[in-house]
Short mmCIF file of C-alpha atoms and ligand atoms in Angstrom, two decimals:
data_model
loop_
_atom_site.label_atom_id
_atom_site.label_comp_id
_atom_site.label_asym_id
_atom_site.label_seq_id
_atom_site.Cartn_x
_atom_site.Cartn_y
_atom_site.Cartn_z
CA VAL E 1 12.32 158.35 -16.99
CA SER E 2 9.56 160.90 -17.44
CA ALA E 3 10.47 164.43 -18.48
CA PRO E 4 11.55 166.66 -15.61
CA LYS E 5 8.92 168.98 -14.21
CA SER E 6 9.67 172.68 -14.36
CA ALA E 7 10.83 174.51 -11.26
CA ALA E 8 11.72 178.04 -10.31
CA ILE E 9 13.83 179.32 -7.41
CA VAL E 10 13.30 182.71 -5.86
CA THR E 11 15.88 183.96 -3.39
CA VAL E 12 14.57 186.83 -1.29
CA GLY E 13 16.70 189.49 0.36
CA SER E 14 17.97 192.97 -0.45
CA GLU E 15 21.39 191.81 0.75
CA LEU E 16 21.44 189.55 -2.32
CA THR E 17 20.21 192.08 -4.91
CA GLU E 18 22.58 194.72 -3.51
CA GLY E 19 25.58 192.48 -3.68
CA LEU E 20 26.27 192.33 0.07
CA ARG E 21 25.83 188.57 0.22
CA VAL E 22 26.29 185.94 -2.45
CA ASP E 23 23.36 183.64 -3.21
CA THR E 24 24.47 180.10 -2.60
CA ASN E 25 21.00 178.67 -1.95
CA THR E 26 20.02 178.60 -5.63
CA ALA E 27 22.87 176.33 -6.61
CA GLU E 28 22.23 173.91 -3.76
CA ILE E 29 18.52 173.72 -4.32
CA ALA E 30 18.85 173.38 -8.11
CA ARG E 31 21.27 170.48 -7.64
CA ASP E 32 19.20 168.73 -4.97
CA ILE E 33 15.78 168.86 -6.62
CA GLN E 34 16.99 167.22 -9.87
CA HIS E 35 16.97 163.77 -8.32
CA ARG E 36 13.29 164.24 -7.53
CA GLY E 37 12.41 164.95 -11.13
CA PHE E 38 12.51 168.74 -11.24
CA ARG E 39 14.58 170.93 -13.52
CA VAL E 40 15.12 174.58 -12.70
CA VAL E 41 13.98 176.76 -15.56
CA GLU E 42 14.16 180.13 -13.83
CA ALA E 43 16.05 181.49 -10.84
CA VAL E 44 15.71 185.06 -9.58
CA SER E 45 16.69 187.15 -6.60
CA VAL E 46 14.22 189.72 -5.34
CA GLY E 47 14.76 192.45 -2.73
CA ASP E 48 12.73 192.72 0.46
CA ASP E 49 9.76 194.34 -1.22
CA VAL E 50 6.36 192.77 -0.68
CA ALA E 51 4.66 194.07 -3.82
CA GLY E 52 7.59 193.20 -6.09
CA LEU E 53 7.90 189.74 -4.60
CA ALA E 54 4.17 189.13 -4.84
CA LEU E 55 4.26 189.97 -8.55
CA VAL E 56 7.12 187.56 -9.21
CA LEU E 57 5.46 184.77 -7.20
CA GLU E 58 2.10 185.34 -8.86
CA ARG E 59 3.62 184.63 -12.28
CA LEU E 60 5.94 181.80 -11.30
CA THR E 61 3.30 179.87 -9.33
CA ARG E 62 1.10 179.86 -12.44
CA VAL E 63 3.87 178.54 -14.68
CA HIS E 64 6.02 176.09 -12.68
CA ALA E 65 5.16 172.82 -10.99
CA LEU E 66 7.51 173.74 -8.15
CA VAL E 67 8.48 177.18 -6.85
CA VAL E 68 10.99 177.30 -3.99
CA THR E 69 11.71 180.54 -2.13
CA THR E 70 14.42 181.17 0.44
CA GLY E 71 14.62 184.08 2.82
CA GLY E 72 12.25 186.60 4.28
CA LEU E 73 10.73 184.25 6.86
CA GLY E 74 12.31 185.83 9.91
CA PRO E 75 10.61 188.11 12.45
CA THR E 76 11.75 191.54 11.26
CA HIS E 77 9.99 194.21 9.20
CA ASP E 78 11.90 193.22 6.05
CA ASP E 79 10.73 189.59 6.20
CA VAL E 80 7.87 189.76 3.71
CA THR E 81 7.78 186.36 2.02
CA ARG E 82 4.72 185.05 3.86
CA GLU E 83 2.73 188.16 3.06
CA ALA E 84 3.88 188.25 -0.57
CA ALA E 85 3.00 184.59 -1.05
CA ALA E 86 -0.49 185.19 0.38
CA MET E 87 -0.99 188.12 -2.03
CA ALA E 88 0.28 186.09 -4.97
CA LEU E 89 -2.01 183.15 -4.25
CA GLY E 90 -4.95 185.29 -3.19
CA ILE E 91 -5.25 183.57 0.16
CA GLY E 92 -5.01 184.59 3.80
CA VAL E 93 -2.59 183.87 6.61
CA ALA E 94 -3.47 182.79 10.14
CA PRO E 95 -1.42 182.00 13.27
CA ASP E 96 -0.64 178.30 13.63
CA PRO E 97 -1.21 177.07 17.19
CA SER E 98 1.73 174.66 17.17
CA LEU E 99 4.08 177.39 15.95
CA ILE E 100 2.82 179.80 18.64
CA GLU E 101 3.62 177.13 21.20
CA PHE E 102 7.03 176.60 19.64
CA LEU E 103 7.82 180.34 19.58
CA THR E 104 6.48 181.26 23.06
CA PRO E 105 9.72 180.36 24.92
CA PHE E 106 11.59 182.79 22.63
CA LEU E 107 9.31 185.70 23.62
CA ALA E 108 10.88 185.89 27.08
CA ARG E 109 14.19 186.92 25.52
CA HIS E 110 12.75 190.25 24.37
CA SER E 111 12.07 193.14 26.75
CA ASP E 112 10.42 195.25 24.04
CA PRO E 113 6.78 194.18 23.67
CA ASP E 114 6.88 195.05 19.96
CA ALA E 115 9.75 192.57 19.49
CA ALA E 116 7.62 189.85 21.06
CA GLU E 117 4.84 190.65 18.63
CA GLN E 118 7.30 190.44 15.73
CA VAL E 119 8.49 187.00 16.83
CA LEU E 120 4.92 185.78 16.55
CA THR E 121 4.69 186.88 12.93
CA GLN E 122 6.72 183.73 12.33
CA ALA E 123 3.68 181.73 13.39
CA LEU E 124 1.62 183.01 10.45
CA VAL E 125 0.85 180.28 7.96
CA LEU E 126 -0.74 180.49 4.53
CA SER E 127 -4.26 179.17 4.57
CA GLY E 128 -4.24 175.46 3.83
CA ALA E 129 -0.43 175.27 3.85
CA GLU E 130 1.63 172.60 5.56
CA VAL E 131 4.22 173.71 8.12
CA LEU E 132 7.82 172.55 7.83
CA ALA E 133 9.17 172.58 11.37
CA PRO E 134 12.49 174.31 11.96
CA THR E 135 15.37 172.04 12.90
CA THR E 136 17.75 174.92 13.50
CA GLY E 137 16.60 178.53 13.98
CA THR E 138 13.05 179.75 14.57
CA ALA E 139 11.71 180.28 11.05
CA ALA E 140 9.29 177.58 9.92
CA GLY E 141 8.93 176.63 6.27
CA GLN E 142 5.65 176.21 4.45
CA VAL E 143 4.29 174.18 1.57
CA ALA E 144 1.26 175.64 -0.22
CA ALA E 145 -0.74 174.48 -3.22
CA THR E 146 -0.50 176.69 -6.32
CA PRO E 147 -2.29 176.74 -9.71
CA ALA E 148 0.54 174.74 -11.25
CA GLY E 149 1.79 172.65 -8.34
CA VAL E 150 3.41 173.68 -5.07
CA LEU E 151 5.16 176.61 -3.49
CA VAL E 152 7.77 175.81 -0.84
CA LEU E 153 8.92 178.64 1.44
CA LEU E 154 12.30 178.02 3.11
CA PRO E 155 14.43 180.17 5.44
CA GLY E 156 17.37 182.15 4.03
CA PRO E 157 20.30 181.05 6.19
CA PRO E 158 21.81 178.04 4.39
CA ARG E 159 22.17 175.99 7.57
CA GLU E 160 18.44 176.40 8.27
CA MET E 161 17.41 175.98 4.63
CA ARG E 162 19.37 172.75 4.00
CA PRO E 163 17.81 170.33 6.53
CA MET E 164 14.33 171.63 5.77
CA LEU E 165 14.75 171.14 2.04
CA ALA E 166 16.25 167.70 2.60
CA SER E 167 13.40 166.60 4.81
CA TRP E 168 10.76 167.83 2.31
CA LEU E 169 12.56 166.22 -0.64
CA SER E 170 12.98 162.93 1.18
CA ARG E 171 9.25 162.32 0.85
CA LEU E 172 9.36 162.49 -2.95
CA PRO E 173 10.41 159.50 -5.01
CA SER E 174 13.97 159.58 -6.33
CA VAL E 175 13.72 159.49 -10.11
CA ARG E 176 17.29 160.19 -11.18
CA ALA E 177 20.60 158.77 -10.03
CA THR E 178 23.03 161.28 -8.55
CA ALA E 179 25.24 162.77 -11.26
CA LEU E 180 28.78 161.41 -11.37
CA ASP E 181 31.50 164.00 -11.16
CA LEU E 182 34.85 163.19 -12.80
CA GLY E 183 37.92 165.31 -12.18
CA VAL E 184 40.54 165.90 -14.91
CA THR E 185 43.65 168.02 -14.71
CA GLY E 186 46.32 169.03 -17.20
CA LEU E 187 44.18 168.87 -20.35
CA PRO E 188 42.32 171.63 -22.19
CA GLU E 189 38.55 171.69 -21.72
CA SER E 190 37.76 170.94 -25.38
CA ASP E 191 40.09 167.89 -25.40
CA VAL E 192 38.37 166.58 -22.30
CA GLN E 193 34.95 167.11 -23.87
CA LEU E 194 35.93 165.24 -27.05
CA SER E 195 37.41 162.34 -25.06
CA ALA E 196 34.32 162.23 -22.86
CA GLN E 197 32.05 162.12 -25.91
CA ARG E 198 34.11 159.26 -27.36
CA GLY E 199 33.83 157.48 -24.02
CA LEU E 200 30.09 157.85 -24.07
CA LEU E 201 29.62 156.23 -27.47
CA GLY E 202 27.33 153.27 -26.97
CA HIS E 203 26.16 154.50 -23.56
CA ASN E 204 22.56 155.63 -23.75
CA GLY E 205 20.69 157.92 -21.40
CA VAL E 206 23.73 159.82 -20.14
CA GLY E 207 23.92 163.62 -20.27
CA LEU E 208 27.31 165.37 -20.39
CA THR E 209 28.37 168.68 -18.90
CA VAL E 210 31.97 169.89 -18.90
CA LEU E 211 32.96 172.63 -16.45
CA ALA E 212 36.44 174.21 -16.54
CA ARG E 213 38.29 176.11 -13.85
CA PRO E 214 41.99 177.05 -13.92
CA GLY E 215 43.91 173.77 -13.90
CA ASP E 216 40.84 171.65 -13.41
CA VAL E 217 38.11 170.30 -15.67
CA ARG E 218 35.03 168.59 -14.23
CA VAL E 219 33.03 166.16 -16.29
CA LEU E 220 29.48 165.69 -15.03
CA LEU E 221 27.59 162.64 -16.19
CA LEU E 222 23.86 163.16 -15.69
CA ASP E 223 21.24 160.47 -15.43
CA GLU E 224 18.93 160.86 -18.42
CA GLY E 225 17.62 157.34 -18.25
CA ALA E 226 20.80 155.33 -17.74
CA GLY E 227 20.24 154.86 -14.00
CA GLU E 228 22.93 154.33 -11.41
CA SER E 229 24.61 151.34 -13.02
CA GLY E 230 24.46 152.94 -16.46
CA LEU E 231 26.17 156.03 -15.11
CA ALA E 232 28.85 154.00 -13.39
CA SER E 233 29.70 152.12 -16.54
CA ALA E 234 29.72 155.35 -18.55
CA ALA E 235 32.10 156.84 -15.99
CA THR E 236 34.47 153.91 -16.37
CA SER E 237 34.51 154.35 -20.14
CA VAL E 238 35.01 158.12 -19.98
CA ALA E 239 37.83 157.72 -17.42
CA ALA E 240 39.55 155.16 -19.67
CA GLU E 241 39.21 157.44 -22.70
CA VAL E 242 40.59 160.48 -20.84
CA GLY E 243 43.47 158.39 -19.45
CA SER E 244 45.74 159.20 -16.50
CA ALA E 245 44.70 162.87 -16.51
CA CYS E 246 41.40 161.71 -14.98
CA TYR E 247 42.11 161.67 -11.26
CA ALA E 248 38.68 161.02 -9.78
CA THR E 249 35.31 159.56 -10.72
CA GLY E 250 33.45 160.21 -7.46
CA GLY E 251 33.54 163.98 -7.12
CA GLU E 252 36.84 164.17 -5.19
CA THR E 253 39.05 167.20 -5.58
CA LEU E 254 42.62 166.85 -6.80
CA ALA E 255 43.91 167.55 -3.30
CA GLU E 256 41.59 164.86 -1.87
CA THR E 257 42.98 162.41 -4.41
CA VAL E 258 46.54 163.26 -3.32
CA VAL E 259 45.74 162.85 0.36
CA ARG E 260 43.87 159.53 -0.14
CA ALA E 261 46.58 158.15 -2.43
CA ALA E 262 49.43 159.15 -0.08
CA ALA E 263 47.60 157.77 2.94
CA ALA E 264 46.92 154.48 1.16
CA ALA E 265 50.56 154.21 0.13
CA GLY E 266 51.81 155.25 3.59
CA LEU E 267 53.77 158.17 2.14
CA THR E 268 54.40 161.58 3.59
CA VAL E 269 54.64 164.77 1.57
CA ALA E 270 56.06 168.30 1.92
CA ALA E 271 56.11 171.40 -0.23
CA ALA E 272 58.45 174.27 -1.03
CA GLU E 273 56.41 177.08 -2.57
CA SER E 274 57.46 180.28 -4.19
CA CYS E 275 54.93 181.57 -6.72
CA THR E 276 52.04 179.57 -5.23
CA GLY E 277 52.67 181.19 -1.84
CA GLY E 278 51.21 178.37 0.21
CA MET E 279 48.33 177.44 -2.07
CA VAL E 280 49.56 173.86 -2.45
CA CYS E 281 49.59 173.39 1.35
CA THR E 282 46.26 175.20 1.64
CA ALA E 283 44.69 172.82 -0.86
CA ILE E 284 46.07 169.80 0.97
CA THR E 285 45.09 171.06 4.41
CA ASP E 286 41.55 171.74 3.12
CA VAL E 287 41.18 167.95 3.11
CA ALA E 288 40.12 166.32 6.35
CA GLY E 289 42.77 163.76 7.21
CA ALA E 290 45.64 165.79 5.68
CA SER E 291 47.60 165.38 8.90
CA SER E 292 48.31 161.76 8.09
CA VAL E 293 50.28 162.72 4.96
CA LEU E 294 51.38 166.39 5.03
CA LEU E 295 54.45 167.07 7.15
CA GLY E 296 54.70 170.75 6.25
CA GLY E 297 55.60 173.37 3.72
CA VAL E 298 57.81 176.40 3.32
CA VAL E 299 56.80 179.54 1.49
CA ALA E 300 60.19 180.71 0.23
CA TYR E 301 59.47 183.79 -1.82
CA ALA E 302 62.68 185.79 -1.59
CA ASN E 303 66.02 184.35 -2.63
CA THR E 304 67.23 184.77 0.94
CA ALA E 305 64.38 182.53 2.12
CA LYS E 306 65.22 179.93 -0.48
CA ILE E 307 68.84 179.99 0.73
CA ASP E 308 68.13 180.14 4.49
CA LEU E 309 65.11 177.85 4.76
CA LEU E 310 65.62 175.38 1.90
CA ALA E 311 69.41 175.36 1.61
CA VAL E 312 69.29 176.41 -2.04
CA PRO E 313 72.98 177.19 -2.90
CA PRO E 314 73.44 180.98 -3.44
CA GLY E 315 75.73 180.32 -6.39
CA LEU E 316 73.02 178.29 -8.08
CA LEU E 317 70.50 181.09 -7.66
CA ALA E 318 73.01 183.60 -9.02
CA GLN E 319 73.83 181.43 -12.01
CA PHE E 320 70.41 180.15 -13.06
CA GLY E 321 67.95 182.50 -11.35
CA ALA E 322 65.02 181.76 -9.02
CA VAL E 323 62.79 180.57 -11.87
CA SER E 324 64.86 177.67 -13.15
CA GLU E 325 65.07 173.94 -13.26
CA GLN E 326 68.04 173.99 -10.92
CA THR E 327 66.34 176.13 -8.27
CA ALA E 328 63.14 174.11 -8.47
CA CYS E 329 65.13 170.89 -7.85
CA ALA E 330 67.11 172.41 -4.99
CA MET E 331 63.91 173.70 -3.37
CA ALA E 332 62.23 170.30 -3.49
CA GLN E 333 65.29 168.58 -2.12
CA GLY E 334 65.57 171.19 0.62
CA ALA E 335 61.94 170.64 1.64
CA ARG E 336 62.30 166.86 1.52
CA ASP E 337 65.39 167.00 3.72
CA SER E 338 64.14 169.52 6.26
CA PHE E 339 60.77 167.86 6.76
CA GLY E 340 62.03 164.31 6.35
CA ALA E 341 59.22 163.64 3.89
CA ASP E 342 59.00 160.79 1.38
CA ILE E 343 58.02 163.16 -1.43
CA ALA E 344 58.42 166.94 -1.74
CA VAL E 345 57.17 169.18 -4.48
CA SER E 346 58.33 172.69 -5.33
CA THR E 347 56.99 175.62 -7.33
CA THR E 348 58.88 178.64 -8.65
CA GLY E 349 57.56 180.83 -11.46
CA VAL E 350 56.62 184.19 -12.79
CA ALA E 351 53.05 184.85 -11.63
CA GLY E 352 52.82 188.27 -13.28
CA PRO E 353 51.43 190.60 -14.30
CA GLY E 354 54.91 192.23 -14.16
CA GLY E 355 58.31 190.60 -13.87
CA GLY E 356 58.34 188.72 -17.13
CA THR E 357 61.37 188.76 -19.43
CA ALA E 358 61.99 187.47 -22.94
CA ASP E 359 63.44 184.17 -21.75
CA LYS E 360 61.30 183.95 -18.53
CA PRO E 361 57.86 185.27 -19.51
CA VAL E 362 54.82 185.65 -17.24
CA GLY E 363 53.31 182.20 -16.71
CA LEU E 364 56.62 180.31 -16.82
CA VAL E 365 56.68 177.96 -13.81
CA TRP E 366 59.21 175.35 -12.86
CA PHE E 367 58.23 172.45 -10.61
CA ALA E 368 60.27 169.65 -9.09
CA VAL E 369 59.53 166.46 -7.26
CA ALA E 370 62.11 165.03 -4.89
CA THR E 371 61.93 161.43 -3.68
CA ALA E 372 64.34 158.81 -2.35
CA HIS E 373 64.98 157.87 -5.98
CA GLY E 374 66.04 161.30 -7.14
CA THR E 375 64.65 164.64 -8.21
CA HIS E 376 63.05 165.56 -11.48
CA ALA E 377 61.84 168.91 -12.75
CA THR E 378 58.93 169.87 -14.99
CA VAL E 379 58.22 173.18 -16.67
CA ARG E 380 54.91 174.71 -17.76
CA GLN E 381 54.25 177.82 -19.71
CA ILE E 382 50.83 178.81 -18.36
CA SER E 383 49.08 180.90 -20.97
CA SER E 384 47.23 183.38 -18.85
CA ALA E 385 48.04 186.97 -18.03
CA ASP E 386 45.87 186.70 -14.93
CA ARG E 387 48.02 186.34 -11.79
CA SER E 388 45.39 184.43 -9.89
CA ALA E 389 44.84 181.97 -12.76
CA VAL E 390 48.60 181.40 -13.10
CA ARG E 391 48.81 180.60 -9.40
CA SER E 392 45.73 178.34 -9.41
CA ARG E 393 46.97 176.40 -12.41
CA ALA E 394 50.47 176.12 -10.91
CA THR E 395 48.89 174.74 -7.73
CA ALA E 396 46.99 172.12 -9.74
CA VAL E 397 50.16 171.12 -11.59
CA ALA E 398 52.04 170.69 -8.31
CA LEU E 399 49.27 168.57 -6.80
CA ASP E 400 49.10 166.53 -9.99
CA LEU E 401 52.86 165.89 -9.87
CA LEU E 402 52.43 164.60 -6.33
CA ARG E 403 49.52 162.39 -7.41
CA ARG E 404 51.47 160.94 -10.33
CA GLU E 405 54.52 160.34 -8.19
CA ILE E 406 52.46 158.57 -5.49
CA LEU E 407 50.45 156.48 -7.91
CA GLY E 408 53.18 155.91 -10.48
CA VAL E 409 51.02 157.11 -13.38
P1 AMP A 501 16.38 185.68 6.07
O1 AMP A 501 15.72 184.34 6.10
O2 AMP A 501 15.83 186.57 5.02
O3 AMP A 501 16.29 186.31 7.42
O4 AMP A 501 17.93 185.47 5.75
C1 AMP A 501 18.91 185.75 6.71
C2 AMP A 501 20.32 185.52 6.22
O5 AMP A 501 20.44 184.32 5.49
C3 AMP A 501 20.87 186.58 5.29
O6 AMP A 501 21.37 187.70 5.95
C4 AMP A 501 21.97 185.86 4.56
O7 AMP A 501 23.16 185.91 5.33
C5 AMP A 501 21.48 184.44 4.49
N1 AMP A 501 20.87 184.19 3.19
C6 AMP A 501 19.65 184.58 2.81
N2 AMP A 501 19.44 184.16 1.51
C7 AMP A 501 20.53 183.54 1.13
C8 AMP A 501 20.95 182.93 -0.11
N3 AMP A 501 20.11 182.88 -1.15
N4 AMP A 501 22.16 182.38 -0.20
C9 AMP A 501 22.98 182.42 0.87
N5 AMP A 501 22.67 183.00 2.05
C10 AMP A 501 21.48 183.57 2.19
MG1 MG A 502 16.11 188.60 4.67
#
């Protein structure tokens, strides 16, 4: 493959620079243009300021083969991308007859004549530029020639930006296979990276990126010449090297893997959650098709809830405490019985930051899995003082216990 061409992404909008909205367009565009042979070298957000934006575009369009902007193509006074692009390229703008025709039906919605005039600013097209017709919304995109390549102007709202970008990209040849995304849970990031590197020995033209989140490590295999079949064979080797901690090779989440595996095995699941507070069920119900496997869950936070809703014996709680092997097992059994599920998982732990003791420190979490064959408990000492990370990692452990129980790995 030839070397990637350099690209820059400019997201326009004061809502982005002032922290009122999070820029998601950059990540999507950067990911999608890779397959067409571009690599993003710079990405910036600029407020709704025509001179500032013109300055940025003037430089980037001289340096990069592709510059993509999003935002600022609407009809209001703060939509300045067309004008800034014209300034940057030293060209004019003129109304496009087909866009005027497209926009005319929208004029009737406005009683204020100034509003009607504003709507028509969306018909202004850079001289010599190609129009990208809107599929949703009223803002058209544009493709203009620049000193170093092309400038593509796209609307800001992601649901308008996405189809327009896809339709423009579809005309360019695909030069790289889609990266393969492997999911690994229960191993430290550096162990995963070393295993992945061992798995890649002898595989040429495969780039490796390892991304860690609490309880989850993603291994991305990038096409740097290997092509689709080369990537697939590299993924098989990496998965074998990582072992049973690798739960997916096609980008699936851990919860998706659980739902697919349970559905394939015809098994139903339930959960009894204390410290994860419903996060296990949330993760499962995030997956379309969860209804075929998840019967339900109980968030039993207080001891009284564990007793009343999950039939955990009060004496057991008094003797061993809520965060214990015995309570975890009783919770899982209680959930399995009350929902009539094939498999139930439970979580009970010290999420922190307070509440830790010498023998039950913050991050100590007990889990249990109950099946027709019995109940077994697992303990983890999660080494994080961050409550949200403890809960996220505990959720991943619970999902992984379900996966391992379903698949027998
Ligand atoms: P605009 O095209 O400037 O009218 O953008 C309108 C709306 O699109 C904004 O209010 C945001 O909600 C959304 N938006 C704009 N830029 C982005 C971006 N980079 N990432 C995500 N949403 C965006
Ligand atoms: Mg805007």
